[in-house]
């Protein structure tokens, strides 16, 4: 079986251009865009740490995840594709294949790509964890709650473990690099669908709580509600797009594997370029919007000084946000 795949790969590599000029151009543009995003995230993170305050840890975590995502994506795009593997489009190859030593580059390329995806998804997982914690406090004040950051780290650790299992299956020869891609596509599609559902449900409840507290305390919560709405719309658009892309990719992979016992032919330059550009553009967009939303969060902090002091508010029993959390996302 491995020898057969190896022979197919030699033929495919000889017939397939390594990387087109258009692909080099797109990679350079995407790499520069992610690098610029990383610079902005690093500057904002440094500024946030200097400000101090109860919410510094949480906001710094957001900027750190944006920075990590941008750096990993910049590395992936700015390093020429031919450094990773001879072909720009993915190819099917087993680990430890003596006829295809570039399997190491193929595995590393997929690992860097997936690590960036996990970092990006972690941004919204962190948002959802804190939203769930605050909503639980308001709707079920007497119930016991876990520490949000511990819950977040547990969920991220679960995704990391799944990715390590995927890598282990590849290294032990259970499937080729195409199996790694299929595994990652299924996982990201499922997580995307879950995020769409959770963001929709939580954001609706969150806006209800904000409006209620605003009415009780006679203060405007329009800015907070607007930010929640921005996060909801942009997040759902991103995850819906990602779920659609990954689902289509999974279907093509399964159908080609069923007929050909390999999916190497699926990844034509046109098909793969379309997939990469759509996915990367959506990632750049969501990272930029998250930076904008977080920046507007702190820009609005100056206005907070003009709001009534907490002593003037009507007391809401068992409903005050804890230190380190806030309804003002």
Coordinates of C-alpha atoms in Angstrom, one line a residue:
X1 CA 0.0 0.0 0.0
X2 CA 2.7 2.5 0.9
X3 CA 4.8 1.7 -2.1
X4 CA 1.7 2.3 -4.3
X5 CA 1.1 5.6 -2.7
X6 CA 4.8 6.5 -3.1
X7 CA 4.7 5.7 -6.9
X8 CA 1.5 7.8 -7.3
X9 CA 3.2 10.7 -5.5
X10 CA 6.2 10.6 -7.8
X11 CA 4.0 10.8 -10.9
X12 CA 1.8 13.6 -9.4
X13 CA 4.8 15.7 -8.3
X14 CA 6.4 15.5 -11.7
X15 CA 3.1 16.6 -13.4
X16 CA 2.2 19.3 -10.9
X17 CA 3.9 22.7 -10.8
X18 CA 5.5 23.3 -7.5
X19 CA 4.1 26.8 -7.0
X20 CA 2.6 29.4 -9.4
X21 CA 3.4 33.1 -9.5
X22 CA -0.1 33.8 -8.4
X23 CA 0.3 31.6 -5.3
X24 CA 3.5 33.3 -4.4
X25 CA 1.8 36.7 -4.7
X26 CA -1.1 35.6 -2.6
X27 CA 1.1 34.1 0.1
X28 CA 3.2 37.2 0.3
X29 CA 0.1 39.4 0.7
X30 CA -1.4 37.2 3.3
X31 CA 1.9 36.9 5.2
X32 CA 2.4 40.6 5.3
X33 CA -1.2 41.2 6.4
X34 CA -0.9 38.7 9.3
X35 CA 2.5 40.2 10.2
X36 CA 0.9 43.7 10.5
X37 CA -1.9 42.2 12.6
X38 CA 0.7 40.6 14.9
X39 CA 2.5 44.0 15.3
X40 CA -0.8 45.7 16.2
X41 CA -1.7 43.0 18.6
X42 CA 1.7 43.1 20.3
X43 CA 1.5 46.9 20.7
X44 CA -2.0 46.7 22.1
X45 CA -1.1 43.9 24.5
X46 CA 1.9 45.9 25.8
X47 CA -0.3 49.0 26.3
X48 CA -2.9 47.0 28.1
X49 CA -0.4 45.5 30.5
X50 CA 0.8 48.9 31.4
X51 CA -2.7 50.1 32.3
X52 CA -3.4 47.6 35.0
X53 CA -6.9 47.0 36.4
X54 CA -9.1 44.1 37.2
X55 CA -9.7 43.1 33.6
X56 CA -6.0 43.3 32.4
X57 CA -5.5 39.5 32.6
X58 CA -8.5 38.6 30.5
X59 CA -7.9 41.3 27.8
X60 CA -4.2 40.4 27.7
X61 CA -5.2 36.8 27.0
X62 CA -7.3 38.0 24.1
X63 CA -4.4 40.0 22.6
X64 CA -2.0 37.1 23.2
X65 CA -4.2 34.7 21.2
X66 CA -4.6 37.2 18.4
X67 CA -0.8 37.7 18.4
X68 CA -0.1 33.9 18.5
X69 CA -2.6 33.3 15.6
X70 CA -1.1 36.1 13.5
X71 CA 2.5 35.0 14.1
X72 CA 1.8 31.4 13.2
X73 CA -0.1 32.4 10.0
X74 CA 2.7 34.8 9.1
X75 CA 5.3 32.0 9.5
X76 CA 3.2 29.7 7.3
X77 CA 2.7 32.2 4.5
X78 CA 6.0 34.0 4.5
X79 CA 8.1 30.8 4.4
X80 CA 8.0 29.7 0.7
X81 CA 5.7 26.7 0.2
X82 CA 8.4 24.8 -1.5
X83 CA 10.5 24.9 1.7
X84 CA 7.8 22.7 3.3
X85 CA 7.1 20.4 0.4
X86 CA 7.9 20.2 -3.3
X87 CA 4.3 20.8 -4.3
X88 CA 2.1 23.8 -3.2
X89 CA -1.0 21.7 -3.1
X90 CA -1.2 18.9 -0.4
X91 CA -0.1 15.4 -1.4
X92 CA -0.8 12.0 0.1
X93 CA 2.3 10.6 1.8
X94 CA 3.0 8.3 4.7
X95 CA 5.3 9.2 7.6
X96 CA 8.8 7.7 7.4
X97 CA 8.5 7.2 3.6
X98 CA 12.1 6.8 2.3
X99 CA 10.9 7.7 -1.2
X100 CA 9.4 11.0 -0.1
X101 CA 11.7 12.6 2.6
X102 CA 9.6 15.8 2.4
X103 CA 6.9 14.1 4.5
X104 CA 8.5 15.9 7.4
X105 CA 7.8 19.3 5.8
X106 CA 4.3 18.2 4.9
X107 CA 3.6 17.2 8.5
X108 CA 5.2 20.4 9.9
X109 CA 3.2 22.5 7.5
X110 CA -0.1 21.0 8.6
X111 CA 0.9 21.3 12.2
X112 CA 1.7 25.0 12.0
X113 CA -1.5 25.6 10.0
X114 CA -3.6 23.7 12.6
X115 CA -1.9 25.4 15.5
X116 CA -2.9 28.8 14.1
X117 CA -6.5 27.6 13.7
X118 CA -6.6 26.4 17.3
X119 CA -5.3 29.7 18.5
X120 CA -7.9 31.6 16.4
X121 CA -10.7 29.4 17.6
X122 CA -9.5 29.8 21.2
X123 CA -10.3 33.5 21.0
X124 CA -14.0 32.8 20.7
X125 CA -13.8 29.9 23.1
X126 CA -12.5 32.3 25.7
X127 CA -15.3 34.8 25.0
X128 CA -18.0 32.1 25.3
X129 CA -16.5 30.7 28.5
X130 CA -16.7 34.2 30.2
X131 CA -20.1 34.9 28.7
X132 CA -21.4 31.5 30.1
X133 CA -19.9 32.3 33.5
X134 CA -21.4 35.7 33.8
X135 CA -24.8 34.6 32.5
X136 CA -24.8 31.7 35.0
X137 CA -24.2 34.1 37.8
X138 CA -27.1 36.3 36.8
X139 CA -29.6 33.6 35.9
X140 CA -28.5 31.1 38.6
X141 CA -26.8 33.1 41.3
X142 CA -27.0 30.3 43.9
X143 CA -25.4 27.6 41.7
X144 CA -21.7 26.7 42.0
X145 CA -19.5 28.1 39.2
X146 CA -16.1 27.0 38.0
X147 CA -13.2 29.4 37.3
X148 CA -13.6 30.6 33.7
X149 CA -9.9 30.5 32.9
X150 CA -9.7 26.9 34.1
X151 CA -12.7 25.9 31.9
X152 CA -11.1 27.7 29.0
X153 CA -7.7 25.9 29.4
X154 CA -9.6 22.6 29.8
X155 CA -11.4 23.1 26.5
X156 CA -8.3 24.2 24.6
X157 CA -6.4 21.2 26.1
X158 CA -9.0 18.9 24.8
X159 CA -8.5 20.3 21.2
X160 CA -4.7 20.0 21.6
X161 CA -5.0 16.4 22.7
X162 CA -7.2 15.6 19.7
X163 CA -4.6 17.2 17.4
X164 CA -1.8 15.2 19.1
X165 CA -3.8 12.0 18.6
X166 CA -4.1 13.0 14.9
X167 CA -0.4 13.6 14.7
X168 CA 0.3 10.3 16.4
X169 CA -1.9 8.4 14.0
X170 CA 0.0 9.9 11.1
X171 CA 3.4 9.1 12.7
X172 CA 2.4 5.5 13.4
X173 CA 1.4 5.0 9.8
X174 CA -2.4 4.6 10.3
X175 CA -3.0 7.1 7.5
X176 CA -1.2 9.6 5.2
X177 CA -1.1 13.4 5.3
X178 CA -4.5 13.4 3.6
X179 CA -5.8 11.7 6.7
X180 CA -4.4 14.5 8.9
X181 CA -6.2 17.1 6.7
X182 CA -9.5 15.2 6.8
X183 CA -9.2 14.8 10.6
X184 CA -8.6 18.5 11.1
X185 CA -11.4 19.5 8.7
X186 CA -13.9 17.4 10.6
X187 CA -12.8 18.8 14.0
X188 CA -12.8 22.4 12.8
X189 CA -16.2 22.0 11.1
X190 CA -17.7 20.5 14.3
X191 CA -16.2 23.2 16.5
X192 CA -17.4 25.9 14.1
X193 CA -21.0 24.7 14.2
X194 CA -20.9 24.6 18.0
X195 CA -19.5 28.1 18.2
X196 CA -22.2 29.5 15.9
X197 CA -24.9 28.0 18.1
X198 CA -23.3 29.1 21.4
X199 CA -22.6 32.6 20.2
X200 CA -26.2 33.1 19.0
X201 CA -27.7 31.8 22.3
X202 CA -25.3 33.6 24.7
X203 CA -25.4 36.9 22.9
X204 CA -29.2 37.1 23.0
X205 CA -29.2 36.4 26.7
X206 CA -26.3 38.8 27.3
X207 CA -28.1 41.7 25.5
X208 CA -31.2 41.0 27.7
X209 CA -29.1 41.2 30.9
X210 CA -27.4 44.4 29.8
X211 CA -30.6 46.1 28.9
X212 CA -32.2 45.0 32.2
X213 CA -29.3 46.3 34.3
X214 CA -29.2 49.5 32.2
X215 CA -32.9 50.1 33.0
X216 CA -32.5 49.4 36.7
X217 CA -29.5 51.6 37.1
X218 CA -30.7 54.3 34.7
X219 CA -27.6 54.2 32.6
X220 CA -27.1 53.6 28.9
X221 CA -25.7 50.2 27.9
X222 CA -26.0 50.9 24.1
X223 CA -22.2 50.7 23.6
X224 CA -22.0 47.4 25.3
X225 CA -24.9 46.0 23.4
X226 CA -23.4 47.3 20.2
X227 CA -20.1 45.5 20.9
X228 CA -22.0 42.3 21.7
X229 CA -23.9 42.6 18.4
X230 CA -20.6 43.1 16.5
X231 CA -19.0 40.1 18.1
X232 CA -22.2 38.0 17.3
X233 CA -22.5 39.0 13.7
X234 CA -18.8 38.8 12.8
X235 CA -18.3 35.6 14.8
X236 CA -21.2 33.8 13.2
X237 CA -20.2 34.9 9.7
X238 CA -16.6 33.7 10.3
X239 CA -17.7 30.3 11.8
X240 CA -20.4 29.8 9.2
X241 CA -17.9 30.4 6.4
X242 CA -15.3 28.1 8.1
X243 CA -17.9 25.4 8.8
X244 CA -19.0 25.6 5.1
X245 CA -15.4 25.4 3.8
X246 CA -14.4 22.5 6.0
X247 CA -17.6 20.6 5.3
X248 CA -17.1 20.9 1.6
X249 CA -13.5 19.8 2.0
X250 CA -14.5 16.8 4.0
X251 CA -17.1 15.7 1.5
X252 CA -14.6 16.0 -1.4
X253 CA -12.0 14.1 0.6
X254 CA -14.4 11.3 1.4
X255 CA -15.8 11.0 -2.1
X256 CA -12.4 10.9 -3.8
X257 CA -11.0 8.5 -1.2
X258 CA -14.0 6.2 -1.8
X259 CA -13.5 6.1 -5.5
X260 CA -9.7 6.4 -5.8
X261 CA -8.4 5.3 -2.4
X262 CA -6.4 8.5 -2.5
X263 CA -7.4 12.2 -2.5
X264 CA -4.3 13.5 -4.2
X265 CA -6.3 14.5 -7.3
X266 CA -8.7 16.5 -5.3
X267 CA -6.2 19.3 -4.5
X268 CA -5.8 21.0 -7.9
X269 CA -4.2 24.4 -7.8
X270 CA -7.5 26.3 -8.6
X271 CA -9.4 24.4 -5.9
X272 CA -6.7 24.7 -3.3
X273 CA -6.0 28.4 -4.0
X274 CA -9.7 29.2 -3.7
X275 CA -9.9 27.4 -0.3
X276 CA -6.8 29.0 1.0
X277 CA -7.7 32.5 -0.1
X278 CA -11.3 32.3 1.3
X279 CA -10.2 30.9 4.6
X280 CA -7.3 33.3 5.0
X281 CA -9.3 36.4 4.1
X282 CA -12.0 35.5 6.6
X283 CA -9.3 35.0 9.3
X284 CA -7.6 38.4 8.6
X285 CA -11.1 40.0 8.7
X286 CA -12.1 38.5 12.0
X287 CA -8.7 39.2 13.7
X288 CA -8.9 42.9 12.5
X289 CA -12.4 43.2 13.8
X290 CA -11.5 41.7 17.1
X291 CA -8.6 44.2 17.5
X292 CA -11.1 47.0 16.6
X293 CA -13.7 45.8 19.1
X294 CA -11.1 45.5 21.9
X295 CA -9.6 48.9 21.1
X296 CA -13.1 50.5 21.2
X297 CA -13.6 48.8 24.5
X298 CA -10.7 50.7 26.0
X299 CA -11.5 53.9 24.1
X300 CA -14.8 53.9 25.8
X301 CA -13.2 53.6 29.2
X302 CA -12.5 57.3 29.2
X303 CA -16.3 57.9 29.0
X304 CA -16.8 55.7 32.1
X305 CA -15.6 58.5 34.2
X306 CA -18.7 60.5 33.3
X307 CA -21.1 57.7 34.4
X308 CA -22.7 57.6 37.8
X309 CA -20.7 56.0 40.5
X310 CA -21.6 52.5 41.7
X311 CA -22.9 54.0 44.9
X312 CA -25.7 55.8 42.9
X313 CA -26.9 52.5 41.3
X314 CA -29.7 50.4 42.6
X315 CA -28.4 47.3 44.3
X316 CA -29.0 44.0 42.4
X317 CA -28.5 41.2 45.0
X318 CA -26.1 38.4 43.9
X319 CA -25.6 40.1 40.5
X320 CA -22.4 42.1 40.7
X321 CA -19.7 41.1 38.3
X322 CA -16.6 39.6 40.0
X323 CA -13.2 41.0 39.9
X324 CA -11.7 40.2 36.5
X325 CA -15.0 39.9 34.7
X326 CA -17.2 42.4 33.1
X327 CA -20.4 42.7 31.1
X328 CA -18.6 45.3 29.0
X329 CA -16.9 43.0 26.5

